[in-house]
Coordinates of C-alpha atoms and ligand atoms in Angstrom, one line a residue:
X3 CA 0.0 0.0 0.0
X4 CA 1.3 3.7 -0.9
X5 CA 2.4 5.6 2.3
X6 CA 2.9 8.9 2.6
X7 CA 6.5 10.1 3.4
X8 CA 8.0 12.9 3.4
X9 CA 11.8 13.1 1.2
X10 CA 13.0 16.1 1.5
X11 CA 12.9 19.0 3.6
X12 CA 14.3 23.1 3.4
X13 CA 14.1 25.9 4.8
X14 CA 14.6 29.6 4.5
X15 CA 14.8 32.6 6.2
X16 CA 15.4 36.0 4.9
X17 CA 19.0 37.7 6.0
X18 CA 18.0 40.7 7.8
X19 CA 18.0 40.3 11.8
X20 CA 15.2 42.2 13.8
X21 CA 15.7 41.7 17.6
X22 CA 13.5 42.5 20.1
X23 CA 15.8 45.8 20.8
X24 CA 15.1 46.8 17.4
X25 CA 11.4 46.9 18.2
X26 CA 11.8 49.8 20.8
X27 CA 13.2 51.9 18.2
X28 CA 9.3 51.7 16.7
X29 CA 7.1 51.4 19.5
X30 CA 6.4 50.9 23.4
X31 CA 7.7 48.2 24.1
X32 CA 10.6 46.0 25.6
X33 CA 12.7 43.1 25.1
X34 CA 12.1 41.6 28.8
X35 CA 8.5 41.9 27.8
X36 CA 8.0 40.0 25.1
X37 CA 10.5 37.7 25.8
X38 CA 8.9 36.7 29.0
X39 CA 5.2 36.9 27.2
X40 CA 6.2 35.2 24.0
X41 CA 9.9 33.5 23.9
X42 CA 10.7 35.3 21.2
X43 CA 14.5 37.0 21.2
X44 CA 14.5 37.9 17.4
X45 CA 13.1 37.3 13.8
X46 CA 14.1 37.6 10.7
X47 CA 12.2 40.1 7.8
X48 CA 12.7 41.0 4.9
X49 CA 14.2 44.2 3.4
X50 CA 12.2 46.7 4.3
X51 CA 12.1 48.1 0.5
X52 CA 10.1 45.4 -0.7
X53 CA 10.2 43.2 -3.8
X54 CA 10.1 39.7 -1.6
X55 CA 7.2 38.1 -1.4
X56 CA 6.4 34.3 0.1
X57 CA 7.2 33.0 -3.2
X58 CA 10.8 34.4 -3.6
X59 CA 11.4 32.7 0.3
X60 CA 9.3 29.2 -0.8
X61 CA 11.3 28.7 -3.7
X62 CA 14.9 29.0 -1.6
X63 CA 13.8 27.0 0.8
X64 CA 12.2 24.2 -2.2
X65 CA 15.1 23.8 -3.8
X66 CA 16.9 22.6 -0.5
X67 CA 14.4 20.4 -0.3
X68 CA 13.8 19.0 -3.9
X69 CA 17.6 18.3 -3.9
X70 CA 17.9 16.4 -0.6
X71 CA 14.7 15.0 -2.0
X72 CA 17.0 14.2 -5.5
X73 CA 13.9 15.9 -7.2
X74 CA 14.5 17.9 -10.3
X75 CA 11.2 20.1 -10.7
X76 CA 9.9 18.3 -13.4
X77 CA 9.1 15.4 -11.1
X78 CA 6.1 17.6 -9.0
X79 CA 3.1 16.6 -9.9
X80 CA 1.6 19.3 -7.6
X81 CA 2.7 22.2 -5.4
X82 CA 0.4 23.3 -2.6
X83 CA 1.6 26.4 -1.3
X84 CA 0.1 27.5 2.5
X85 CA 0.0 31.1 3.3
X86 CA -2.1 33.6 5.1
X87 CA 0.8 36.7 3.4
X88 CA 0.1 35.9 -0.5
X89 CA 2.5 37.8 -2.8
X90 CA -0.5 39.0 -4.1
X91 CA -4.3 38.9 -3.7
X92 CA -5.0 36.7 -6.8
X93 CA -3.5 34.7 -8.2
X94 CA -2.4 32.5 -5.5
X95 CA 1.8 32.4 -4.4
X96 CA 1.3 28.7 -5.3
X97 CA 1.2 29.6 -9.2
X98 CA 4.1 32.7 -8.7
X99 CA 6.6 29.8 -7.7
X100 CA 5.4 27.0 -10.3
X101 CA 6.7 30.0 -12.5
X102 CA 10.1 30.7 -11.0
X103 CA 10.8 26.9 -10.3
X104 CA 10.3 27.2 -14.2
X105 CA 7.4 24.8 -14.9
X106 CA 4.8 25.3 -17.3
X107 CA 1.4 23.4 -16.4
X108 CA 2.1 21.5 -12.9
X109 CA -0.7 22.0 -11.4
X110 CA -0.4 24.7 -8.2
X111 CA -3.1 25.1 -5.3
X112 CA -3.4 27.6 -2.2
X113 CA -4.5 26.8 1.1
X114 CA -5.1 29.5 3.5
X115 CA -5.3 28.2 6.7
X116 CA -2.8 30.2 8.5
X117 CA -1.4 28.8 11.2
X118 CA -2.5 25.4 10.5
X119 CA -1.7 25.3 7.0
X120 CA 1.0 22.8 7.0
X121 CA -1.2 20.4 9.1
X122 CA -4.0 20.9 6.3
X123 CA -1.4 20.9 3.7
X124 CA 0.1 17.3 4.8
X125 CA -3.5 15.8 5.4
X126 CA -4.5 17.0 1.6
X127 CA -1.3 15.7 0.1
X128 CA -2.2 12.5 1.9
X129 CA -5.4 12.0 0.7
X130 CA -3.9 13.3 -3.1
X131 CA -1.2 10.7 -2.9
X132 CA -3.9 8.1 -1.3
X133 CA -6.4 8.6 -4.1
X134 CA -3.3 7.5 -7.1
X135 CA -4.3 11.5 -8.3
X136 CA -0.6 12.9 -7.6
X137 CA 2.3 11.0 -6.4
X138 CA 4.6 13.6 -5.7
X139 CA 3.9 16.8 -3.8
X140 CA 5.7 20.0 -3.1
X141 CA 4.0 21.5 -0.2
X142 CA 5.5 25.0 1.1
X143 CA 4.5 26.8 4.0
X144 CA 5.9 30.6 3.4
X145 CA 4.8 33.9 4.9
X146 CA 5.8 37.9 4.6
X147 CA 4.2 39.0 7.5
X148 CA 6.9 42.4 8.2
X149 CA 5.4 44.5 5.0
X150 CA 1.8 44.3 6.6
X151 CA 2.1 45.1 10.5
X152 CA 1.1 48.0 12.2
X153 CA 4.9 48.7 13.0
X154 CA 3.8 51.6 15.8
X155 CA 2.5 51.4 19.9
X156 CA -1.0 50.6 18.6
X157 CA -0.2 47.2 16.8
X158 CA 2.4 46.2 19.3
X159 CA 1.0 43.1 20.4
X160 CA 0.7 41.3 17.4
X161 CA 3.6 42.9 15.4
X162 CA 6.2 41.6 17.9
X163 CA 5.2 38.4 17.6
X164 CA 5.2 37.8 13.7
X165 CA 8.5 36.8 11.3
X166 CA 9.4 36.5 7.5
X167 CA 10.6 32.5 6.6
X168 CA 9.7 29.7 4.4
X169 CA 10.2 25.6 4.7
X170 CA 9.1 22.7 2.0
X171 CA 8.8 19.9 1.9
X172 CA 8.9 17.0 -0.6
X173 CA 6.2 14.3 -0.1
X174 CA 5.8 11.3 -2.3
X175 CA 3.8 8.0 -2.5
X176 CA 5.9 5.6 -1.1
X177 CA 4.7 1.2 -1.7
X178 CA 5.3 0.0 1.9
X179 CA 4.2 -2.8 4.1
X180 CA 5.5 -1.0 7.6
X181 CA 3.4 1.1 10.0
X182 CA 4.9 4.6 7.9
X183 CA 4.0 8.0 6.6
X184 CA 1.0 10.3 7.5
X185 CA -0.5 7.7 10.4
X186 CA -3.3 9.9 11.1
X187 CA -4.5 13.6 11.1
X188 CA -7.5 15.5 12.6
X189 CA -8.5 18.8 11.2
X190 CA -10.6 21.3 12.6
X191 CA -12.2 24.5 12.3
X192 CA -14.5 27.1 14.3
X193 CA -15.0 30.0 12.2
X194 CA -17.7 31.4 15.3
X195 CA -14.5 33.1 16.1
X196 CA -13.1 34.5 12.6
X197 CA -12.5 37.8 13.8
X198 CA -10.8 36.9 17.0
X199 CA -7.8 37.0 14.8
X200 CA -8.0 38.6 11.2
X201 CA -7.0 41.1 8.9
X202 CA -10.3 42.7 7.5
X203 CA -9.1 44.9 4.6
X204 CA -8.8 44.9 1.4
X205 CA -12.1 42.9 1.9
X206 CA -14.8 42.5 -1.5
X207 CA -17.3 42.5 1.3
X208 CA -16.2 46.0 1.9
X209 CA -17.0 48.5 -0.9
X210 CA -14.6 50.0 -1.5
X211 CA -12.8 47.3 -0.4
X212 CA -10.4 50.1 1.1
X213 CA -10.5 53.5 1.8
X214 CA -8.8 56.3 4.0
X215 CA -10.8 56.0 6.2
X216 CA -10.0 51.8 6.9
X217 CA -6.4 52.9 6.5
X218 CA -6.9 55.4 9.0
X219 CA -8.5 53.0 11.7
X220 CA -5.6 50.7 11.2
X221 CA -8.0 47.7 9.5
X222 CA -5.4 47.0 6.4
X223 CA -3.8 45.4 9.9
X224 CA -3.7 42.2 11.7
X225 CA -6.0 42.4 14.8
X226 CA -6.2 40.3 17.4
X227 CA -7.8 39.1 20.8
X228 CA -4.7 37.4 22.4
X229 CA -6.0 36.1 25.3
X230 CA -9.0 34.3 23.9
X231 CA -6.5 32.7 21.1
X232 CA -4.2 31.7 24.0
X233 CA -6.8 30.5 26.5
X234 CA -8.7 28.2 23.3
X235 CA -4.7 27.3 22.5
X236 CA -4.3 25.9 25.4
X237 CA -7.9 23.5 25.8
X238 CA -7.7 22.3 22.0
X239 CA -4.1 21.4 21.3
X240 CA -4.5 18.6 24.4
X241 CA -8.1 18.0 23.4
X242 CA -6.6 17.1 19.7
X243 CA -3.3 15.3 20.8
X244 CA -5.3 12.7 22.3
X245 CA -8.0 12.7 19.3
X246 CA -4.9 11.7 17.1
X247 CA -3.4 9.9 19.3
X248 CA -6.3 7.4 19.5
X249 CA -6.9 7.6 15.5
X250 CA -3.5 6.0 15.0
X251 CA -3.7 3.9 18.3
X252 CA -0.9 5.3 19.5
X253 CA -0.2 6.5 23.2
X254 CA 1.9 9.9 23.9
X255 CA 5.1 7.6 24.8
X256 CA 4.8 6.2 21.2
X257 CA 6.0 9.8 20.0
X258 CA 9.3 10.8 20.0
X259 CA 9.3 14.4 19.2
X260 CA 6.1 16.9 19.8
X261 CA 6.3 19.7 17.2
X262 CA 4.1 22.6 17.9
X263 CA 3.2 25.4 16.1
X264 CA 5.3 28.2 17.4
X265 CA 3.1 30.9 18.5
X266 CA 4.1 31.7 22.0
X267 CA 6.5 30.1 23.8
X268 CA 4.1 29.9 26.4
X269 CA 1.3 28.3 25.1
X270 CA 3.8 25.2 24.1
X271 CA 5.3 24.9 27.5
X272 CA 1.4 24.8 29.0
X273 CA 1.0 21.8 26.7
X274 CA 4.2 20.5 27.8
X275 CA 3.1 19.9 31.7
X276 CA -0.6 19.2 31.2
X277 CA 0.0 16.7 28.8
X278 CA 3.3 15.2 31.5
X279 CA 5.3 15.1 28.6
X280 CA 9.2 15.2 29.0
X281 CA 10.6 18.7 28.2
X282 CA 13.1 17.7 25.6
X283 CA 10.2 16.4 23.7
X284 CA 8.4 19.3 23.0
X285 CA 10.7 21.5 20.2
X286 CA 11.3 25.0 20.4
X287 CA 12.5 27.5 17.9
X288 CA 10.4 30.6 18.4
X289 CA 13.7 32.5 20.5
X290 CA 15.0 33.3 16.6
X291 CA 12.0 33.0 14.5
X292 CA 9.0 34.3 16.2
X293 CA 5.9 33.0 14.4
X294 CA 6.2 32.5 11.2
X295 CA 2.8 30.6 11.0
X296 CA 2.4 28.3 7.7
X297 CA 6.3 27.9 7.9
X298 CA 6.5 27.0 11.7
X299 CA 6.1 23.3 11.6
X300 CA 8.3 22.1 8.9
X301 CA 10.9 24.7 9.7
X302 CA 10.9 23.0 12.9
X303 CA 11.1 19.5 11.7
X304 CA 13.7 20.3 9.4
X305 CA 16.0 21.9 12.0
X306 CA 14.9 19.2 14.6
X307 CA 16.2 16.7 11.4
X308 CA 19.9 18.7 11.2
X309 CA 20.0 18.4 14.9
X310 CA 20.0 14.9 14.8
X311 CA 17.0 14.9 17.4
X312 CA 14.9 12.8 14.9
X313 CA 15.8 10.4 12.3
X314 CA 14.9 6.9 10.8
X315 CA 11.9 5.5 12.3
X316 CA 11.2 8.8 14.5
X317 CA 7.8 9.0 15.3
X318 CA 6.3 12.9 15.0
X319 CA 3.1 14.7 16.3
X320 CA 2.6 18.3 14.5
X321 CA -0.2 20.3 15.7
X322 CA -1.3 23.9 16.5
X323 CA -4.1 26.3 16.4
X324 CA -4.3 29.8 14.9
X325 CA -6.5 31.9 12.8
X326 CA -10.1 31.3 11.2
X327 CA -10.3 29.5 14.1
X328 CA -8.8 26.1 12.7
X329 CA -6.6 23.9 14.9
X330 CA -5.7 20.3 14.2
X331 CA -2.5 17.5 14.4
X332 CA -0.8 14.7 12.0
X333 CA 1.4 12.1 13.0
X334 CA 3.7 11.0 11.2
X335 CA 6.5 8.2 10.9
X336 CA 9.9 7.9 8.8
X337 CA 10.8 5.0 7.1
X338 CA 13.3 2.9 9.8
Ligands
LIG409 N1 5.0 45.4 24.6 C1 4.7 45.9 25.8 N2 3.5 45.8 26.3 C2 2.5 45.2 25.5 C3 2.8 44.7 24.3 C4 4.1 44.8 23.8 N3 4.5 44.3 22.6 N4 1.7 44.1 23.8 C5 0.7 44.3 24.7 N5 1.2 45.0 25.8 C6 0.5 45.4 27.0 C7 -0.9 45.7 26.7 O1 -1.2 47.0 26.3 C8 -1.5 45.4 28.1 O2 -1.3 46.6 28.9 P1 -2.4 47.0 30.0 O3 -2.5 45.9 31.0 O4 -1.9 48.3 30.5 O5 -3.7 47.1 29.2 C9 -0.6 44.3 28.7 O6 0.6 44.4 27.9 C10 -1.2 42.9 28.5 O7 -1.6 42.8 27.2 P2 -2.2 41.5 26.6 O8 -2.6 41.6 25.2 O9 -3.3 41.1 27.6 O10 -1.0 40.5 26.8 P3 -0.9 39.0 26.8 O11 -0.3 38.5 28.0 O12 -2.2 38.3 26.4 O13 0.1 38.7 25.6 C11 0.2 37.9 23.4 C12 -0.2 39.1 24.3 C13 1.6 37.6 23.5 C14 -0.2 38.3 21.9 C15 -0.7 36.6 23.8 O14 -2.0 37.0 24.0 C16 -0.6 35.5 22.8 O15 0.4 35.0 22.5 N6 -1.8 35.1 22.3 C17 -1.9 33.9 21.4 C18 -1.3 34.2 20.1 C19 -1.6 33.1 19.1 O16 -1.4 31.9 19.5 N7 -2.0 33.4 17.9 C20 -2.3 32.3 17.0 C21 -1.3 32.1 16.0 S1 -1.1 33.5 14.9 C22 -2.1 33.2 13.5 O17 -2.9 32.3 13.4 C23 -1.8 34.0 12.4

């Protein structure tokens, strides 16, 4: 039977260093602060002058991964490309980087479920490679976040927590008779609480779909209720662990490395003690990144993979919870 395994994995993170320092040049803020609400020590964004948009980082960090993967580009059969930062409104930063990987009808489809878009990603590239429709998937999680925050005192709270990077990774139907690949996945989604975390403008239901007057009131920004995000963070992400869990019949010792979403340090290290799981278990990279959303899961596996903390036969639960509100976890096996 075909499993689905991942083959290759990249990642990439624009040059330019913003530390929490830097922030307190912009704003009201200060490095103990969000360092002791978030984790975060510094992220990377792009050049401030523009001209970089997901695409440009997804395809750096694709080509890592198609040649650990030994994939020339020919060999996709489809690219799903996760993003809640789209180079542009339409058409969708899957079809910008078919382009530049220079492909000329491989099919290219967008999924914008923020934070969980790698999690939805995976699942969809299961069920493609399960169905015999594709056999070999580029799926890229990328986001430009720094060109669309409120950089000031008024959109400190989310705009400290956000950074520029990209990861791939190459996924590919696999015949095996071993317990491998995606092992199970649950997806959810509540969109009761859509504007809990949004960015409203440029909206069509708005007409005109911006004006002064939304630029003026700050709604071209990302707004946020923090504390309800956090507090539903921290009830879901156990309540789905075990849903998974149980889906693959697996218990919580079975898994050998936890791999959050990274969207405060905080929320991870809550999941950490209710669900009594060893500290070394639950990976961390949001000191240097900060939240880089669709990216935050496979650039976490694929420095947890250079780091030599997982390998052949590692056993892998990614999960998280972010905008629309959708939350949700896969686990996943390597070959041994
Ligand atoms: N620097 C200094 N002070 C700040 C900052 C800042 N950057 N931001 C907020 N404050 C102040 C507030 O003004 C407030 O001051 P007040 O008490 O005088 O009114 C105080 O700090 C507390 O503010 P809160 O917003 O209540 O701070 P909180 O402890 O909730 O932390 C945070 C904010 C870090 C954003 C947190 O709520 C959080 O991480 N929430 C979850 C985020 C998340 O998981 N998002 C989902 C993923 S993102 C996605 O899907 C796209």
């Amino acid at each position: 039977m075909k499993k689905t395994m991942i083959t290759g994995t990249g990642r990439y993170l624009p040059p330019r260093i913003v530390t929490n320092n830097d922030l307190t040049k912009w704003m009201d803020t200060s490095s103990e602060w969000i360092q002791k609400r978030t984790g975060i020590e510094q992220r990377h964004w792009v050049e401030e002058e523009g001209g970089t948009g997901p695409a440009d980082l997804g395809l750096e960090a694709s080509l890592i991964a198609m040649k650990r993967a030994g994939w020339t580009a020919g060999d996709i059969d489809l690219i799903i490309f996760a993003t809640l930062s789209p180079d542009v409104n339409f058409p969708g930063s899957g079809c910008l980087l078919q382009y530049k990987l220079g492909l000329e009808s491989t099919p290219a489809l967008d999924i914008r479920q923020q934070c969980t878009g790698f999690l939805y990603g995976l699942s969809t590239a299961d069920a493609f490679i399960r169905s015999g429709l594709y056999n070999k998937i580029l799926l890229v999680g990328a986001e430009v976040h720094s060109t669309g925050l409120d950089i000031t005192t008024r959109g400190r709270d989310v705009t400290v927590i956000f950074g520029d990077g990209a990861a791939a990774v190459c996924i590919e139907g696999i015949e095996s008779d071993e317990q491998v690949g995606v092992l199970a996945s649950s997806l959810h989604a509540q969109g009761e609480f859509a504007k809990s975390l949004w960015l409203e403008a440029p909206a069509s239901m708005l007409n005109p779909r911006i004006s002064e007057k939304i630029l003026d009131e700050g709604r071209h920004y990302p707004e946020m209720d923090g504390k309800l995000i956090f507090k539903m963070a921290l009830k879901k992400l156990p309540e789905v662990t075990i849903e998974v869990l149980e889906k693959a019949g697996l218990n919580l010792d079975d898994i050998d490395l936890f791999i959050p979403h990274q969207a405060n340090m905080r929320i991870n290290q809550f999941y950490q003690k209710t669900m009594n799981i060893p500290k070394g278990k639950v990976f961390h990279n949001i000191q240097r990144y900060g939240n880089t959303t669709a990216a935050t899961i496979p650039l976490a596996m694929d420095e947890a993979l250079e780091m030599k903390l997982i390998g052949k036969g590692s056993t892998l639960l990614f999960l998280g919870l972010g905008a629309g509100v959708t939350w949700g976890a896969v686990i996943y096996r390597f070959a041994g």
